[in-house]
Coordinates of C-alpha atoms and ligand atoms in Angstrom, one line a residue:
X1 CA 176.1 142.3 7.2
X2 CA 174.5 139.4 9.2
X3 CA 176.5 140.3 12.3
X4 CA 174.8 143.6 12.5
X5 CA 171.4 142.2 12.7
X6 CA 171.9 141.2 16.3
X7 CA 171.1 144.7 17.5
X8 CA 167.8 144.9 15.7
X9 CA 164.7 146.2 17.3
X10 CA 163.4 142.7 18.0
X11 CA 166.4 141.8 20.0
X12 CA 166.3 145.0 22.0
X13 CA 162.7 144.3 22.9
X14 CA 163.6 140.7 23.9
X15 CA 166.4 142.0 26.2
X16 CA 164.0 144.4 27.8
X17 CA 161.5 141.7 28.2
X18 CA 164.2 139.5 29.8
X19 CA 164.9 142.3 32.2
X20 CA 161.3 142.9 33.2
X21 CA 160.5 139.2 33.5
X22 CA 163.6 138.6 35.5
X23 CA 162.8 141.4 37.9
X24 CA 159.2 140.3 38.2
X25 CA 160.1 136.6 38.7
X26 CA 162.8 137.5 41.3
X27 CA 160.5 139.7 43.4
X28 CA 157.8 137.1 43.2
X29 CA 160.1 134.3 44.3
X30 CA 161.4 136.5 47.1
X31 CA 157.8 137.2 48.2
X32 CA 156.7 133.5 48.0
X33 CA 159.9 131.7 49.1
X34 CA 161.8 134.4 51.0
X35 CA 165.4 133.6 51.5
X36 CA 164.6 129.8 51.8
X37 CA 167.4 127.3 51.3
X38 CA 165.7 126.1 48.1
X39 CA 165.6 129.6 46.6
X40 CA 169.2 130.2 47.6
X41 CA 170.1 126.9 45.9
X42 CA 168.3 127.9 42.7
X43 CA 170.1 131.3 42.7
X44 CA 173.5 130.0 43.6
X45 CA 173.5 126.8 41.4
X46 CA 171.3 127.8 38.5
X47 CA 170.6 131.5 37.8
X48 CA 173.8 133.1 39.1
X49 CA 176.1 130.7 37.2
X50 CA 174.0 131.1 34.0
X51 CA 174.2 134.9 34.4
X52 CA 177.9 134.7 35.0
X53 CA 178.5 132.6 32.0
X54 CA 176.9 135.2 29.8
X55 CA 178.7 138.1 31.6
X56 CA 182.0 136.4 31.2
X57 CA 181.4 135.7 27.5
X58 CA 181.1 139.5 27.1
X59 CA 184.1 140.3 29.2
X60 CA 186.1 137.6 27.3
X61 CA 186.1 139.7 24.2
X62 CA 187.0 143.0 25.9
X63 CA 190.8 142.6 25.7
X64 CA 191.0 141.8 22.0
X65 CA 188.3 144.4 21.2
X66 CA 190.0 147.2 23.1
X67 CA 193.4 146.5 21.6
X68 CA 192.0 146.2 18.0
X69 CA 189.6 149.1 18.2
X70 CA 191.9 151.5 19.9
X71 CA 194.9 150.7 17.7
X72 CA 192.8 151.0 14.6
X73 CA 191.1 154.1 15.9
X74 CA 194.3 155.9 16.6
X75 CA 195.9 154.6 13.3
X76 CA 192.8 155.7 11.5
X77 CA 193.0 159.2 12.8
X78 CA 196.2 159.4 10.7
X79 CA 197.8 162.4 12.2
X80 CA 199.4 162.6 15.6
X81 CA 198.4 166.2 16.1
X82 CA 194.8 165.3 15.5
X83 CA 195.2 162.5 18.0
X84 CA 196.6 164.9 20.5
X85 CA 193.7 167.3 20.0
X86 CA 191.0 164.6 20.2
X87 CA 192.7 163.1 23.2
X88 CA 192.8 166.4 25.0
X89 CA 189.2 167.1 24.1
X90 CA 188.0 163.7 25.2
X91 CA 189.8 163.7 28.5
X92 CA 188.7 167.3 29.3
X93 CA 185.1 166.3 28.6
X94 CA 185.5 163.3 30.9
X95 CA 186.9 165.4 33.7
X96 CA 184.5 168.3 33.4
X97 CA 181.4 166.2 33.2
X98 CA 182.5 163.9 36.0
X99 CA 183.0 166.9 38.2
X100 CA 179.5 168.1 37.4
X101 CA 178.1 164.7 38.4
X102 CA 179.9 164.8 41.7
X103 CA 178.7 168.3 42.4
X104 CA 175.1 167.3 41.8
X105 CA 175.5 164.4 44.3
X106 CA 177.1 166.7 46.9
X107 CA 174.4 169.3 46.6
X108 CA 171.7 166.8 47.0
X109 CA 173.3 165.0 49.9
X110 CA 173.9 168.3 51.7
X111 CA 170.3 169.3 51.1
X112 CA 168.6 166.0 52.0
X113 CA 171.0 164.9 54.8
X114 CA 170.0 161.2 54.6
X115 CA 172.5 160.1 57.2
X116 CA 171.4 162.5 59.9
X117 CA 168.3 160.5 60.7
X118 CA 169.7 157.0 60.7
X119 CA 168.8 155.4 64.0
X120 CA 171.7 154.2 66.1
X121 CA 170.6 150.6 66.2
X122 CA 170.3 150.4 62.4
X123 CA 173.8 151.7 62.2
X124 CA 175.1 149.1 64.6
X125 CA 173.1 146.3 62.9
X126 CA 174.4 147.2 59.4
X127 CA 178.0 147.6 60.6
X128 CA 177.9 144.1 62.2
X129 CA 176.0 142.4 59.3
X130 CA 178.3 143.5 56.6
X131 CA 181.6 143.7 58.5
X132 CA 182.9 140.4 56.9
X133 CA 182.2 141.7 53.4
X134 CA 183.8 145.1 54.3
X135 CA 187.0 143.3 55.4
X136 CA 187.2 141.5 52.1
X137 CA 186.9 144.8 50.3
X138 CA 189.6 146.3 52.6
X139 CA 192.0 143.7 51.4
X140 CA 191.3 144.7 47.8
X141 CA 191.6 148.3 48.8
X142 CA 195.1 147.5 50.2
X143 CA 196.2 146.3 46.8
X144 CA 194.7 149.2 44.9
X145 CA 196.9 151.9 43.6
X146 CA 196.0 155.5 43.9
X147 CA 197.5 158.9 43.3
X148 CA 201.0 159.0 41.9
X149 CA 201.2 155.2 41.9
X150 CA 198.2 154.9 39.7
X151 CA 199.8 157.4 37.3
X152 CA 203.1 155.5 37.1
X153 CA 201.3 152.2 36.6
X154 CA 199.4 153.5 33.6
X155 CA 202.6 152.8 31.7
X156 CA 202.7 149.0 31.7
X157 CA 206.1 147.2 32.2
X158 CA 204.7 144.4 30.0
X159 CA 201.7 145.0 27.7
X160 CA 201.0 141.2 27.6
X161 CA 200.8 141.1 31.4
X162 CA 198.6 144.2 31.4
X163 CA 196.2 142.4 29.0
X164 CA 196.4 139.2 31.0
X165 CA 195.6 140.9 34.3
X166 CA 192.8 143.0 32.8
X167 CA 194.8 146.1 33.6
X168 CA 192.8 148.3 31.3
X169 CA 194.7 151.6 31.7
X170 CA 197.9 149.8 30.9
X171 CA 196.4 148.1 27.9
X172 CA 194.9 151.4 26.6
X173 CA 198.2 153.2 27.0
X174 CA 200.1 150.5 25.0
X175 CA 197.4 150.4 22.3
X176 CA 197.5 154.2 21.9
X177 CA 201.2 154.3 21.5
X178 CA 201.2 151.3 19.2
X179 CA 198.4 152.8 17.0
X180 CA 200.3 156.1 16.9
X181 CA 203.5 154.3 15.8
X182 CA 201.6 152.5 13.1
X183 CA 200.2 155.7 11.8
X184 CA 203.7 157.0 11.2
X185 CA 205.0 154.0 9.3
X186 CA 204.7 154.1 5.5
X187 CA 201.3 152.8 4.3
X188 CA 202.8 149.7 2.7
X189 CA 204.5 148.7 6.0
X190 CA 201.6 149.2 8.2
X191 CA 198.9 147.8 5.9
X192 CA 199.4 144.0 6.7
X193 CA 199.1 144.5 10.4
X194 CA 196.2 146.8 10.1
X195 CA 194.5 144.2 7.9
X196 CA 195.1 141.6 10.7
X197 CA 193.6 143.9 13.3
X198 CA 190.6 144.6 11.1
X199 CA 190.1 140.9 10.9
X200 CA 190.4 140.6 14.7
X201 CA 187.8 143.3 15.1
X202 CA 185.5 141.7 12.6
X203 CA 185.8 138.3 14.3
X204 CA 185.0 139.9 17.6
X205 CA 181.9 141.5 16.1
X206 CA 180.7 138.0 15.1
X207 CA 181.3 136.8 18.7
X208 CA 179.3 139.7 20.0
X209 CA 176.6 138.7 17.6
X210 CA 176.5 135.3 19.2
X211 CA 176.7 136.4 22.7
X212 CA 174.0 139.1 22.3
X213 CA 171.6 136.5 21.0
X214 CA 171.8 135.0 24.5
X215 CA 171.3 138.5 26.1
X216 CA 167.6 138.1 26.9
X217 CA 168.4 134.9 28.9
X218 CA 171.6 136.2 30.5
X219 CA 169.8 139.4 31.6
X220 CA 166.9 137.4 33.0
X221 CA 169.3 135.2 35.0
X222 CA 171.3 138.2 36.3
X223 CA 168.3 140.3 37.4
X224 CA 166.5 137.3 38.9
X225 CA 169.6 136.5 41.0
X226 CA 169.7 140.1 42.3
X227 CA 166.0 140.5 43.0
X228 CA 165.3 137.0 44.5
X229 CA 167.8 137.3 47.3
X230 CA 167.9 141.1 47.8
X231 CA 167.5 142.4 51.3
X232 CA 164.4 144.5 50.8
X233 CA 164.4 145.4 54.5
X234 CA 167.7 147.2 53.9
X235 CA 166.1 149.3 51.2
X236 CA 163.6 150.5 53.7
X237 CA 166.2 151.3 56.3
X238 CA 168.5 153.1 53.9
X239 CA 165.6 154.6 51.9
X240 CA 166.7 158.3 52.1
X241 CA 170.2 157.4 51.2
X242 CA 169.1 155.3 48.2
X243 CA 166.7 158.0 47.1
X244 CA 169.3 160.6 47.3
X245 CA 171.7 158.6 45.1
X246 CA 168.9 157.8 42.6
X247 CA 167.6 161.3 42.4
X248 CA 171.2 162.6 41.7
X249 CA 171.6 159.9 39.0
X250 CA 168.3 160.8 37.5
X251 CA 169.1 164.5 37.3
X252 CA 172.4 163.8 35.6
X253 CA 170.9 161.2 33.3
X254 CA 167.9 163.1 32.1
X255 CA 169.0 166.7 32.7
X256 CA 172.8 166.9 32.1
X257 CA 172.8 164.3 29.3
X258 CA 169.9 166.0 27.5
X259 CA 171.7 169.3 27.6
X260 CA 175.0 167.8 26.5
X261 CA 173.4 165.8 23.7
X262 CA 171.3 168.8 22.5
X263 CA 174.0 171.4 22.6
X264 CA 177.3 169.5 22.1
X265 CA 176.0 166.5 20.2
X266 CA 173.4 168.4 18.3
X267 CA 170.9 165.6 18.5
X268 CA 167.4 165.3 19.9
X269 CA 167.8 163.9 23.4
X270 CA 164.7 161.7 23.1
X271 CA 166.1 160.3 19.8
X272 CA 169.4 159.7 21.6
X273 CA 167.9 157.7 24.4
X274 CA 165.7 155.7 22.0
X275 CA 168.7 154.8 19.9
X276 CA 170.9 153.9 22.8
X277 CA 168.4 151.7 24.7
X278 CA 170.3 148.5 24.1
X279 CA 173.3 150.0 25.7
X280 CA 171.2 151.3 28.7
X281 CA 169.6 147.9 29.3
X282 CA 173.0 146.0 29.0
X283 CA 174.7 148.4 31.4
X284 CA 171.9 148.2 33.9
X285 CA 171.8 144.4 33.9
X286 CA 175.5 143.7 33.9
X287 CA 176.7 146.5 36.3
X288 CA 179.8 146.5 34.3
X289 CA 181.1 149.2 31.9
X290 CA 183.7 146.7 30.5
X291 CA 181.1 144.0 29.8
X292 CA 178.9 146.6 28.1
X293 CA 181.8 147.9 25.9
X294 CA 181.2 145.5 23.0
X295 CA 177.6 146.6 22.8
X296 CA 178.5 150.3 23.3
X297 CA 180.9 150.2 20.4
X298 CA 178.4 148.5 18.1
X299 CA 175.4 150.6 18.9
X300 CA 177.2 154.0 18.9
X301 CA 178.6 153.3 15.5
X302 CA 175.5 151.8 14.0
X303 CA 172.6 153.6 15.7
X304 CA 174.2 157.0 16.2
X305 CA 176.4 157.0 13.1
X306 CA 179.5 158.0 15.1
X307 CA 182.5 157.1 12.8
X308 CA 184.5 154.0 13.8
X309 CA 187.8 155.8 14.5
X310 CA 186.1 158.1 17.0
X311 CA 184.2 155.2 18.7
X312 CA 187.3 153.1 18.7
X313 CA 189.2 155.8 20.5
X314 CA 186.7 157.5 22.9
X315 CA 184.6 154.5 24.0
X316 CA 187.3 152.1 25.3
X317 CA 188.9 155.1 27.0
X318 CA 185.5 156.1 28.5
X319 CA 184.7 152.6 29.7
X320 CA 187.7 152.8 32.0
X321 CA 188.2 156.5 32.7
X322 CA 184.7 158.1 32.5
X323 CA 182.3 157.2 35.3
X324 CA 179.8 159.9 36.1
X325 CA 177.5 157.6 38.0
X326 CA 180.3 156.2 40.1
X327 CA 181.6 159.7 41.0
X328 CA 178.2 160.9 42.0
X329 CA 177.6 157.8 44.1
X330 CA 181.0 158.2 45.8
X331 CA 180.3 161.8 46.7
X332 CA 176.9 161.0 48.2
X333 CA 178.2 158.0 50.0
X334 CA 181.2 159.7 51.7
X335 CA 178.9 162.5 53.0
X336 CA 176.2 160.1 54.0
X337 CA 178.6 158.1 56.1
X338 CA 180.0 161.3 57.7
X339 CA 176.4 162.3 58.6
X340 CA 175.7 158.9 60.1
X341 CA 178.8 159.4 62.4
X342 CA 177.9 163.0 63.1
X343 CA 181.0 164.3 61.5
X344 CA 180.7 167.6 59.6
X345 CA 182.9 167.8 56.6
X346 CA 184.1 171.3 55.9
X347 CA 183.8 172.9 52.5
X348 CA 187.5 172.3 51.8
X349 CA 187.1 168.6 52.7
X350 CA 184.1 168.4 50.4
X351 CA 186.2 169.8 47.6
X352 CA 188.8 167.1 48.3
X353 CA 186.0 164.6 47.9
X354 CA 185.1 166.1 44.5
X355 CA 188.7 165.9 43.3
X356 CA 189.1 162.3 44.7
X357 CA 185.8 161.2 43.2
X358 CA 187.0 162.4 39.8
X359 CA 190.3 160.6 40.2
X360 CA 188.5 157.5 41.4
X361 CA 186.3 157.5 38.4
X362 CA 189.6 157.2 36.3
X363 CA 191.0 154.4 38.5
X364 CA 187.9 152.3 39.0
X365 CA 187.7 149.0 37.2
X366 CA 184.6 148.7 35.1
X367 CA 183.3 145.7 36.9
X368 CA 180.5 145.2 39.4
X369 CA 181.4 147.0 42.7
X370 CA 184.7 148.1 41.1
X371 CA 184.5 151.4 42.9
X372 CA 184.1 150.1 46.5
X373 CA 187.8 149.4 47.3
X374 CA 188.6 152.9 46.1
X375 CA 185.8 154.4 48.0
X376 CA 187.3 153.0 51.2
X377 CA 190.5 154.9 50.4
X378 CA 188.5 158.1 50.2
X379 CA 186.8 157.4 53.5
X380 CA 190.2 157.0 55.1
X381 CA 191.6 160.2 53.5
X382 CA 188.7 162.3 54.9
X383 CA 189.1 160.8 58.3
X384 CA 186.3 158.3 58.4
X385 CA 186.7 154.5 59.2
X386 CA 187.0 152.6 55.9
X387 CA 185.0 149.7 57.4
X388 CA 182.0 151.9 57.7
X389 CA 181.4 151.1 54.0
X390 CA 179.5 148.2 55.6
X391 CA 176.6 150.6 56.0
X392 CA 175.8 150.7 52.3
X393 CA 177.1 147.3 51.0
X394 CA 173.6 145.7 51.3
X395 CA 172.1 148.0 48.7
X396 CA 175.2 148.4 46.5
X397 CA 174.1 146.1 43.8
X398 CA 171.0 148.1 43.0
X399 CA 172.9 151.3 43.0
X400 CA 175.7 149.8 40.9
X401 CA 173.2 148.8 38.2
X402 CA 172.0 152.4 38.1
X403 CA 175.4 154.1 38.3
X404 CA 176.8 151.9 35.6
X405 CA 174.0 152.9 33.3
X406 CA 175.2 156.5 33.6
X407 CA 178.9 155.6 33.3
X408 CA 178.3 154.0 30.0
X409 CA 175.7 156.5 28.6
X410 CA 178.2 159.3 29.6
X411 CA 180.8 157.6 27.3
X412 CA 178.4 157.7 24.4
X413 CA 177.7 161.4 24.9
X414 CA 181.4 162.0 24.8
X415 CA 181.8 160.1 21.5
X416 CA 178.9 162.1 20.0
X417 CA 180.5 165.4 21.2
X418 CA 184.0 164.5 19.9
X419 CA 182.6 163.4 16.5
X420 CA 180.5 166.6 16.1
X421 CA 183.3 168.9 17.3
X422 CA 185.7 167.3 14.8
X423 CA 183.2 168.2 12.0
X424 CA 182.1 164.6 11.2
X425 CA 178.7 164.2 9.5
X426 CA 176.9 161.6 11.5
X427 CA 174.9 159.1 9.6
X428 CA 172.6 157.3 12.0
X429 CA 170.6 154.5 10.5
X430 CA 166.9 154.9 10.7
Ligands
LIG1 N1 180.2 148.9 38.2 C1 180.7 150.2 37.8 C2 181.1 150.1 36.3 O1 181.4 149.1 35.8 C3 181.9 150.6 38.6 C4 181.4 150.9 40.0 O2 180.9 152.0 40.2 O3 181.5 150.1 40.9 O4 181.0 151.1 35.6

């Protein structure tokens, strides 16, 4: 099918090239022109809008894609008991692996203590420089639901409003129930609607094909915009913090994923990473699990051979609920900020951080910096000033790119595990 060709090797190489060239050109422009008004103009008026157009084209297809693929996925499973079993397995996998990620982060941040050595003047400087941005985030945090409220709001009052507001948990809940209901109807009754949804899914695939053709340019524009205006001085000032987050992410990515893929997915980890590289590059460049979802669905089915009904169920759920990188980042950041303020968090408080990080991973929107408002709530819960998030905002984009890569790759490991454990034979293309 022509639409499938878009993920061919040539395109993946082109996207990778876009990423490397974008980073190189951005760093070069920064070195030559610094944050000059002309460079700021180019970024704000040319590359950023271009990148955003590409990103929005991907996000545009997420709502129809999630509805169609989840409903079809659930209906395709056929039997409600099977759905319950797969659902339980998927969510348990999400929770357990997210907790592991958070623990890795906490172990590292306790060992390295990156916040302990941060000079007082750096602290004051960062707090002052990013206080405006922190206030904006605080407003968002004020509107964010958490705890019981989050649980109640998973059930949407109006599924159309949930879709319109990009309320993914609400949309997912409705699609699950709707798919389950369709699977109970007699075949002849359900068939016409399933046919329509299949056509919706197919049309979305064609759109993905078009949008992904533009990926090398979109990725170039996004990466250029980040690197050209990035505050590299901040990277130096927050070096130990950044390195701690990155080391944690790397351990989870290479270590934990290899173990999971080998033992639970029964696949060679190197083969796994090679087959998922389009997903990895897209997640890294977009910093958005939701924007990556169309690619994740396509590649997991085509390159790993995970059956459509499992992909359609596990991956949309994962893009919203399963965020290993985010959880790890949250754990490290809360402790880092505590260390900067000279506050020692007891073991019990750190356990609260683990639980909250796991919950946050479920509640976080899969968009760039989606976790920051929720992180501010955690800071408050453990007795730290939420505005102190200003300390890390300057380096957030770079960390977001890396943590999103884990968030999405973690979803793919889950799909692989669920497919294997359900006894499916995977048929990855060569
Ligand atoms: N950008 C992340 C994602 O989409 C969420 C976050 O950690 O801010 O997965």
